[in-house]
Amino acid sequence: MLIAQITDLHIQPEGEKAYGIVDTNQFLAAAVAQLNHLNPQPDLVIATGDLVDEGSLAEYQALKALLAPLEAPFYLAMGNHDHRDHFRQVFPTLAYLPPSGPVQYVIEGHPVRLIVLDTLVEGESYGEIDDPRLAWLETALAQAPHQPTVIFMHHPPFLMGIPGMDRSKCRGSEALAAVIRRYPAVQRVACGHVHRSIQVSWAGTVGSVAPSVAHQVALQLTPTSKNAFVMEPPAFHLHLWQPESGLITHTQYIGEFAAYSYGTKEPLSLYA
Ligand SMILES: [Fe+2]
């Protein structure tokens, strides 16, 4: 099973740029084109939040148009830049969406069970798993406690050593960790929000953060640094499930890079 995780799309109304600088819509178009060229194709694509930048209907409509060419089935999660009602208005026919409340759901029918959490606190940059959302997760985990499972959520519930971003991590993380520790079948807690590729050991499993398909967050480890974005290469995560080895996470950069055969030294086209 192959899961492509894209994150932090920050889609704009058509013709606009994020912060007046980043053409996030063009970045998503490039990501979709590269996902469509993957061989083998991913079984599904999941976007872990900050789907759009300000939560407007126009942004969700632009997102819908940009995702239309995507060949693999896609699943969407909420980030702090998202707006649940506007999202539901523009995507009313996604069968997996609960009709109201947090956008939390389980993706069944694959070797790995995927649980999507909603960490959004509207109007805030930090995230939260409150008691009702945590109770929902406990019920979901208890329904198939031994099946390999990946939890997807926007805000990391763990610290990342980037003080400016750690301040907006997911609140309620201690209670969340206590639940996850009881389910060793959880292979990964796969997040977004930090616009970098990060791996940590957390709650008896592996926590990971996927890079953004657009701009990245600068790696600033000093306590006084202010958050900054940096145009490091866009990328996504590919989570490959092999029963004999578990879940393997690769970082795939988006773009066309020179490639050569080790044998003939001839240029190769990896993207045709
Ligand atoms: Fe983001």
mmCIF file of C-alpha atoms and ligand atoms in Angstrom:
data_model
loop_
_atom_site.group_PDB
_atom_site.id
_atom_site.type_symbol
_atom_site.label_atom_id
_atom_site.label_comp_id
_atom_site.label_asym_id
_atom_site.label_seq_id
_atom_site.Cartn_x
_atom_site.Cartn_y
_atom_site.Cartn_z
ATOM 1 C CA MET A 1 0.000 0.000 0.000
ATOM 2 C CA LEU A 2 1.291 3.431 -0.961
ATOM 3 C CA ILE A 3 -0.015 6.581 0.742
ATOM 4 C CA ALA A 4 0.962 10.005 -0.581
ATOM 5 C CA GLN A 5 0.771 12.745 2.047
ATOM 6 C CA ILE A 6 0.700 16.299 0.787
ATOM 7 C CA THR A 7 0.338 19.151 3.227
ATOM 8 C CA ASP A 8 0.092 22.902 3.761
ATOM 9 C CA LEU A 9 -1.216 23.810 0.326
ATOM 10 C CA HIS A 10 -2.300 27.348 1.386
ATOM 11 C CA ILE A 11 -4.378 27.770 -1.769
ATOM 12 C CA GLN A 12 -5.313 31.324 -2.781
ATOM 13 C CA PRO A 13 -8.209 32.753 -4.757
ATOM 14 C CA GLU A 14 -7.346 32.399 -8.417
ATOM 15 C CA GLY A 15 -4.602 34.850 -9.480
ATOM 16 C CA GLU A 16 -3.336 35.666 -5.967
ATOM 17 C CA LYS A 17 -0.169 34.709 -4.106
ATOM 18 C CA ALA A 18 0.324 33.765 -0.455
ATOM 19 C CA TYR A 19 1.874 36.698 1.403
ATOM 20 C CA GLY A 20 2.002 38.386 -2.008
ATOM 21 C CA ILE A 21 5.023 36.209 -2.801
ATOM 22 C CA VAL A 22 4.275 32.462 -3.070
ATOM 23 C CA ASP A 23 2.234 31.179 -6.011
ATOM 24 C CA THR A 24 0.798 28.332 -3.962
ATOM 25 C CA ASN A 25 -1.772 27.410 -6.618
ATOM 26 C CA GLN A 26 0.998 26.800 -9.133
ATOM 27 C CA PHE A 27 2.882 24.734 -6.557
ATOM 28 C CA LEU A 28 -0.157 22.500 -6.041
ATOM 29 C CA ALA A 29 -0.592 22.090 -9.793
ATOM 30 C CA ALA A 30 3.021 20.882 -9.964
ATOM 31 C CA ALA A 31 2.441 18.508 -7.043
ATOM 32 C CA VAL A 32 -0.645 17.037 -8.705
ATOM 33 C CA ALA A 33 1.260 16.540 -11.965
ATOM 34 C CA GLN A 34 4.057 14.731 -10.120
ATOM 35 C CA LEU A 35 1.618 12.566 -8.148
ATOM 36 C CA ASN A 36 -0.038 11.583 -11.422
ATOM 37 C CA HIS A 37 3.376 10.481 -12.764
ATOM 38 C CA LEU A 38 4.214 8.261 -9.796
ATOM 39 C CA ASN A 39 4.754 4.650 -10.722
ATOM 40 C CA PRO A 40 3.228 2.803 -9.016
ATOM 41 C CA GLN A 41 0.367 5.154 -8.354
ATOM 42 C CA PRO A 42 -0.479 5.854 -4.705
ATOM 43 C CA ASP A 43 -3.566 4.073 -3.433
ATOM 44 C CA LEU A 44 -4.686 7.407 -2.084
ATOM 45 C CA VAL A 45 -3.528 10.953 -1.472
ATOM 46 C CA ILE A 46 -4.185 12.665 1.829
ATOM 47 C CA ALA A 47 -3.780 16.403 2.371
ATOM 48 C CA THR A 48 -3.133 17.129 6.044
ATOM 49 C CA GLY A 49 -4.505 20.622 6.408
ATOM 50 C CA ASP A 50 -3.907 24.261 5.615
ATOM 51 C CA LEU A 51 -5.684 23.317 2.426
ATOM 52 C CA VAL A 52 -6.293 27.021 1.820
ATOM 53 C CA ASP A 53 -4.846 30.193 3.281
ATOM 54 C CA GLU A 54 -7.741 32.200 4.736
ATOM 55 C CA GLY A 55 -10.657 29.779 4.705
ATOM 56 C CA SER A 56 -12.671 31.568 2.021
ATOM 57 C CA LEU A 57 -15.132 29.984 -0.390
ATOM 58 C CA ALA A 58 -13.104 31.323 -3.331
ATOM 59 C CA GLU A 59 -10.020 29.552 -2.043
ATOM 60 C CA TYR A 60 -11.857 26.222 -1.607
ATOM 61 C CA GLN A 61 -13.254 26.586 -5.123
ATOM 62 C CA ALA A 62 -9.714 27.110 -6.440
ATOM 63 C CA LEU A 63 -8.604 24.054 -4.453
ATOM 64 C CA LYS A 64 -11.372 21.952 -5.965
ATOM 65 C CA ALA A 65 -10.337 22.934 -9.500
ATOM 66 C CA LEU A 66 -6.669 22.213 -8.776
ATOM 67 C CA LEU A 67 -7.431 18.747 -7.339
ATOM 68 C CA ALA A 68 -9.724 17.770 -10.226
ATOM 69 C CA PRO A 69 -6.867 16.368 -12.405
ATOM 70 C CA LEU A 70 -5.577 14.171 -9.550
ATOM 71 C CA GLU A 71 -5.958 10.539 -10.596
ATOM 72 C CA ALA A 72 -5.699 8.870 -7.172
ATOM 73 C CA PRO A 73 -8.563 9.150 -4.668
ATOM 74 C CA PHE A 74 -7.978 12.059 -2.307
ATOM 75 C CA TYR A 75 -8.836 12.767 1.322
ATOM 76 C CA LEU A 76 -8.740 16.149 3.020
ATOM 77 C CA ALA A 77 -8.063 17.231 6.605
ATOM 78 C CA MET A 78 -8.399 20.532 8.443
ATOM 79 C CA GLY A 79 -5.523 22.839 9.449
ATOM 80 C CA ASN A 80 -5.488 26.126 11.335
ATOM 81 C CA HIS A 81 -5.935 28.110 8.108
ATOM 82 C CA ASP A 82 -9.080 26.127 7.216
ATOM 83 C CA HIS A 83 -12.767 26.855 7.783
ATOM 84 C CA ARG A 84 -15.025 23.846 8.282
ATOM 85 C CA ASP A 85 -18.288 25.340 7.001
ATOM 86 C CA HIS A 86 -16.766 26.848 3.873
ATOM 87 C CA PHE A 87 -14.910 23.605 3.227
ATOM 88 C CA ARG A 88 -18.130 21.582 3.511
ATOM 89 C CA GLN A 89 -19.988 24.021 1.256
ATOM 90 C CA VAL A 90 -17.503 23.537 -1.563
ATOM 91 C CA PHE A 91 -16.964 19.789 -1.041
ATOM 92 C CA PRO A 92 -20.498 18.604 -0.154
ATOM 93 C CA THR A 93 -20.234 15.272 -1.947
ATOM 94 C CA LEU A 94 -17.156 13.759 -0.332
ATOM 95 C CA ALA A 95 -18.697 10.596 1.060
ATOM 96 C CA TYR A 96 -16.235 10.270 3.910
ATOM 97 C CA LEU A 97 -17.033 13.649 5.477
ATOM 98 C CA PRO A 98 -19.165 13.734 8.633
ATOM 99 C CA PRO A 99 -22.024 16.211 8.061
ATOM 100 C CA SER A 100 -21.127 18.497 10.977
ATOM 101 C CA GLY A 101 -18.598 19.026 13.747
ATOM 102 C CA PRO A 102 -14.919 18.120 13.558
ATOM 103 C CA VAL A 103 -13.782 16.699 10.217
ATOM 104 C CA GLN A 104 -12.684 13.336 11.604
ATOM 105 C CA TYR A 105 -13.099 10.018 9.792
ATOM 106 C CA VAL A 106 -11.618 6.562 9.246
ATOM 107 C CA ILE A 107 -10.466 5.286 5.836
ATOM 108 C CA GLU A 108 -11.110 1.538 5.690
ATOM 109 C CA GLY A 109 -10.634 -1.120 3.033
ATOM 110 C CA HIS A 110 -6.824 -1.026 2.815
ATOM 111 C CA PRO A 111 -4.097 -3.046 4.586
ATOM 112 C CA VAL A 112 -3.423 0.029 6.732
ATOM 113 C CA ARG A 113 -6.281 1.762 8.464
ATOM 114 C CA LEU A 114 -6.083 5.547 8.303
ATOM 115 C CA ILE A 115 -7.588 7.728 11.012
ATOM 116 C CA VAL A 116 -7.909 11.423 10.216
ATOM 117 C CA LEU A 117 -8.169 13.846 13.148
ATOM 118 C CA ASP A 118 -9.262 17.479 13.180
ATOM 119 C CA THR A 119 -7.023 19.718 15.334
ATOM 120 C CA LEU A 120 -8.523 23.003 14.164
ATOM 121 C CA VAL A 121 -9.465 25.658 16.742
ATOM 122 C CA GLU A 122 -11.070 28.277 14.517
ATOM 123 C CA GLY A 123 -9.361 31.661 14.855
ATOM 124 C CA GLU A 124 -6.243 30.224 16.508
ATOM 125 C CA SER A 125 -2.929 29.083 15.093
ATOM 126 C CA TYR A 126 -2.449 26.369 17.709
ATOM 127 C CA GLY A 127 -4.301 23.088 17.486
ATOM 128 C CA GLU A 128 -6.173 20.964 19.983
ATOM 129 C CA ILE A 129 -7.533 17.499 20.538
ATOM 130 C CA ASP A 130 -10.186 18.140 23.155
ATOM 131 C CA ASP A 131 -12.082 15.501 25.118
ATOM 132 C CA PRO A 132 -14.830 14.820 22.515
ATOM 133 C CA ARG A 133 -12.309 14.483 19.687
ATOM 134 C CA LEU A 134 -10.116 12.249 21.833
ATOM 135 C CA ALA A 135 -13.095 10.070 22.787
ATOM 136 C CA TRP A 136 -13.913 9.709 19.089
ATOM 137 C CA LEU A 137 -10.326 8.557 18.435
ATOM 138 C CA GLU A 138 -10.475 6.021 21.255
ATOM 139 C CA THR A 139 -13.644 4.539 19.799
ATOM 140 C CA ALA A 140 -12.115 4.418 16.318
ATOM 141 C CA LEU A 141 -8.948 2.713 17.549
ATOM 142 C CA ALA A 142 -10.912 0.199 19.616
ATOM 143 C CA GLN A 143 -12.878 -0.918 16.540
ATOM 144 C CA ALA A 144 -9.765 -2.543 15.002
ATOM 145 C CA PRO A 145 -7.111 -2.481 17.709
ATOM 146 C CA HIS A 146 -4.678 -4.849 16.000
ATOM 147 C CA GLN A 147 -4.829 -3.576 12.420
ATOM 148 C CA PRO A 148 -1.866 -1.448 11.334
ATOM 149 C CA THR A 149 -3.019 2.154 11.625
ATOM 150 C CA VAL A 150 -1.716 5.586 10.721
ATOM 151 C CA ILE A 151 -3.141 8.686 12.391
ATOM 152 C CA PHE A 152 -3.130 11.855 10.282
ATOM 153 C CA MET A 153 -3.526 15.272 11.916
ATOM 154 C CA HIS A 154 -2.444 18.803 11.022
ATOM 155 C CA HIS A 155 -0.813 20.071 14.206
ATOM 156 C CA PRO A 156 1.984 17.894 15.602
ATOM 157 C CA PRO A 157 1.268 16.831 19.178
ATOM 158 C CA PHE A 158 5.024 16.628 19.844
ATOM 159 C CA LEU A 159 7.765 19.240 20.137
ATOM 160 C CA MET A 160 10.016 19.816 17.149
ATOM 161 C CA GLY A 161 12.811 21.946 18.578
ATOM 162 C CA ILE A 162 11.736 24.966 16.528
ATOM 163 C CA PRO A 163 10.531 27.245 19.355
ATOM 164 C CA GLY A 164 8.486 29.503 17.069
ATOM 165 C CA MET A 165 6.492 26.522 15.794
ATOM 166 C CA ASP A 166 6.418 24.559 19.050
ATOM 167 C CA ARG A 167 4.249 27.314 20.519
ATOM 168 C CA SER A 168 1.439 26.382 18.123
ATOM 169 C CA LYS A 169 1.600 22.612 18.496
ATOM 170 C CA CYS A 170 -1.453 20.536 19.303
ATOM 171 C CA ARG A 171 -2.813 21.018 22.815
ATOM 172 C CA GLY A 172 -4.136 18.037 24.723
ATOM 173 C CA SER A 173 -1.114 16.041 23.603
ATOM 174 C CA GLU A 174 -0.504 14.273 26.928
ATOM 175 C CA ALA A 175 -3.960 12.687 26.917
ATOM 176 C CA LEU A 176 -3.583 11.879 23.229
ATOM 177 C CA ALA A 177 -0.239 10.201 23.878
ATOM 178 C CA ALA A 178 -1.763 8.117 26.667
ATOM 179 C CA VAL A 179 -4.397 6.768 24.267
ATOM 180 C CA ILE A 180 -1.958 6.088 21.436
ATOM 181 C CA ARG A 181 0.435 4.251 23.770
ATOM 182 C CA ARG A 182 -2.296 1.680 24.359
ATOM 183 C CA TYR A 183 -2.412 0.821 20.640
ATOM 184 C CA PRO A 184 0.945 -0.518 19.412
ATOM 185 C CA ALA A 185 -0.620 -1.058 15.974
ATOM 186 C CA VAL A 186 -0.336 2.708 15.417
ATOM 187 C CA GLN A 187 2.568 2.914 12.972
ATOM 188 C CA ARG A 188 2.815 6.654 12.616
ATOM 189 C CA VAL A 189 1.307 9.959 13.717
ATOM 190 C CA ALA A 190 1.701 11.881 10.458
ATOM 191 C CA CYS A 191 1.316 15.642 10.625
ATOM 192 C CA GLY A 192 1.759 18.880 8.724
ATOM 193 C CA HIS A 193 1.820 22.495 9.967
ATOM 194 C CA VAL A 194 5.605 22.866 10.257
ATOM 195 C CA HIS A 195 6.421 22.838 6.520
ATOM 196 C CA ARG A 196 9.486 20.619 7.006
ATOM 197 C CA SER A 197 10.304 16.913 7.009
ATOM 198 C CA ILE A 198 10.669 15.908 10.683
ATOM 199 C CA GLN A 199 10.703 12.547 12.486
ATOM 200 C CA VAL A 200 10.454 12.026 16.231
ATOM 201 C CA SER A 201 9.920 9.170 18.653
ATOM 202 C CA TRP A 202 6.648 9.873 20.481
ATOM 203 C CA ALA A 203 3.987 7.999 22.439
ATOM 204 C CA GLY A 204 5.501 4.606 21.638
ATOM 205 C CA THR A 205 5.331 5.206 17.909
ATOM 206 C CA VAL A 206 6.902 7.469 15.272
ATOM 207 C CA GLY A 207 5.759 11.033 14.819
ATOM 208 C CA SER A 208 6.424 12.641 11.467
ATOM 209 C CA VAL A 209 5.846 15.974 9.789
ATOM 210 C CA ALA A 210 5.661 16.264 6.016
ATOM 211 C CA PRO A 211 7.154 19.184 4.102
ATOM 212 C CA SER A 212 4.862 21.605 2.329
ATOM 213 C CA VAL A 213 4.102 21.248 -1.362
ATOM 214 C CA ALA A 214 4.793 25.021 -1.538
ATOM 215 C CA HIS A 215 6.963 27.113 0.834
ATOM 216 C CA GLN A 216 8.875 25.702 3.807
ATOM 217 C CA VAL A 217 9.362 27.047 7.344
ATOM 218 C CA ALA A 218 12.958 28.090 8.002
ATOM 219 C CA LEU A 219 14.880 25.797 10.348
ATOM 220 C CA GLN A 220 15.486 28.133 13.284
ATOM 221 C CA LEU A 221 16.376 26.392 16.514
ATOM 222 C CA THR A 222 17.095 29.430 18.720
ATOM 223 C CA PRO A 223 14.412 30.530 21.214
ATOM 224 C CA THR A 224 14.300 34.150 20.024
ATOM 225 C CA SER A 225 13.894 33.445 16.307
ATOM 226 C CA LYS A 226 10.751 34.661 14.625
ATOM 227 C CA ASN A 227 9.054 32.271 12.214
ATOM 228 C CA ALA A 228 10.097 32.751 8.609
ATOM 229 C CA PHE A 229 9.294 30.973 5.389
ATOM 230 C CA VAL A 230 11.949 29.854 2.952
ATOM 231 C CA MET A 231 11.750 28.716 -0.659
ATOM 232 C CA GLU A 232 13.486 25.393 -0.081
ATOM 233 C CA PRO A 233 12.284 22.723 -2.528
ATOM 234 C CA PRO A 234 8.650 21.674 -2.216
ATOM 235 C CA ALA A 235 8.084 18.023 -1.384
ATOM 236 C CA PHE A 236 5.647 15.406 -0.114
ATOM 237 C CA HIS A 237 5.845 12.212 1.891
ATOM 238 C CA LEU A 238 5.220 8.752 0.503
ATOM 239 C CA HIS A 239 4.327 6.204 3.172
ATOM 240 C CA LEU A 240 4.976 2.704 1.836
ATOM 241 C CA TRP A 241 3.431 -0.192 3.751
ATOM 242 C CA GLN A 242 5.186 -3.529 3.425
ATOM 243 C CA PRO A 243 3.852 -6.087 5.902
ATOM 244 C CA GLU A 244 7.295 -7.671 6.317
ATOM 245 C CA SER A 245 8.972 -4.361 7.137
ATOM 246 C CA GLY A 246 6.273 -2.017 8.371
ATOM 247 C CA LEU A 247 5.698 1.562 7.300
ATOM 248 C CA ILE A 248 8.519 3.244 5.376
ATOM 249 C CA THR A 249 8.354 7.001 4.841
ATOM 250 C CA HIS A 250 10.101 8.622 1.878
ATOM 251 C CA THR A 251 10.460 12.318 1.083
ATOM 252 C CA GLN A 252 9.865 13.060 -2.609
ATOM 253 C CA TYR A 253 10.891 16.482 -3.875
ATOM 254 C CA ILE A 254 8.638 18.126 -6.438
ATOM 255 C CA GLY A 255 10.259 19.330 -9.643
ATOM 256 C CA GLU A 256 12.400 18.129 -12.482
ATOM 257 C CA PHE A 257 15.945 17.326 -11.381
ATOM 258 C CA ALA A 258 18.833 16.070 -13.517
ATOM 259 C CA ALA A 259 19.164 12.276 -13.276
ATOM 260 C CA TYR A 260 21.764 9.881 -14.713
ATOM 261 C CA SER A 261 22.164 6.146 -15.082
ATOM 262 C CA TYR A 262 24.920 4.813 -12.780
ATOM 263 C CA GLY A 263 25.876 2.380 -15.565
ATOM 264 C CA THR A 264 25.950 4.422 -18.776
ATOM 265 C CA LYS A 265 26.160 7.911 -17.220
ATOM 266 C CA GLU A 266 23.455 8.852 -19.729
ATOM 267 C CA PRO A 267 20.838 11.408 -18.679
ATOM 268 C CA LEU A 268 17.593 9.799 -17.605
ATOM 269 C CA SER A 269 14.097 11.210 -17.766
ATOM 270 C CA LEU A 270 12.358 10.232 -14.564
ATOM 271 C CA TYR A 271 9.351 12.430 -15.186
ATOM 272 C CA ALA A 272 8.151 11.507 -18.688
HETATM 273 FE FE FE B 1 0.771 25.770 6.927
#
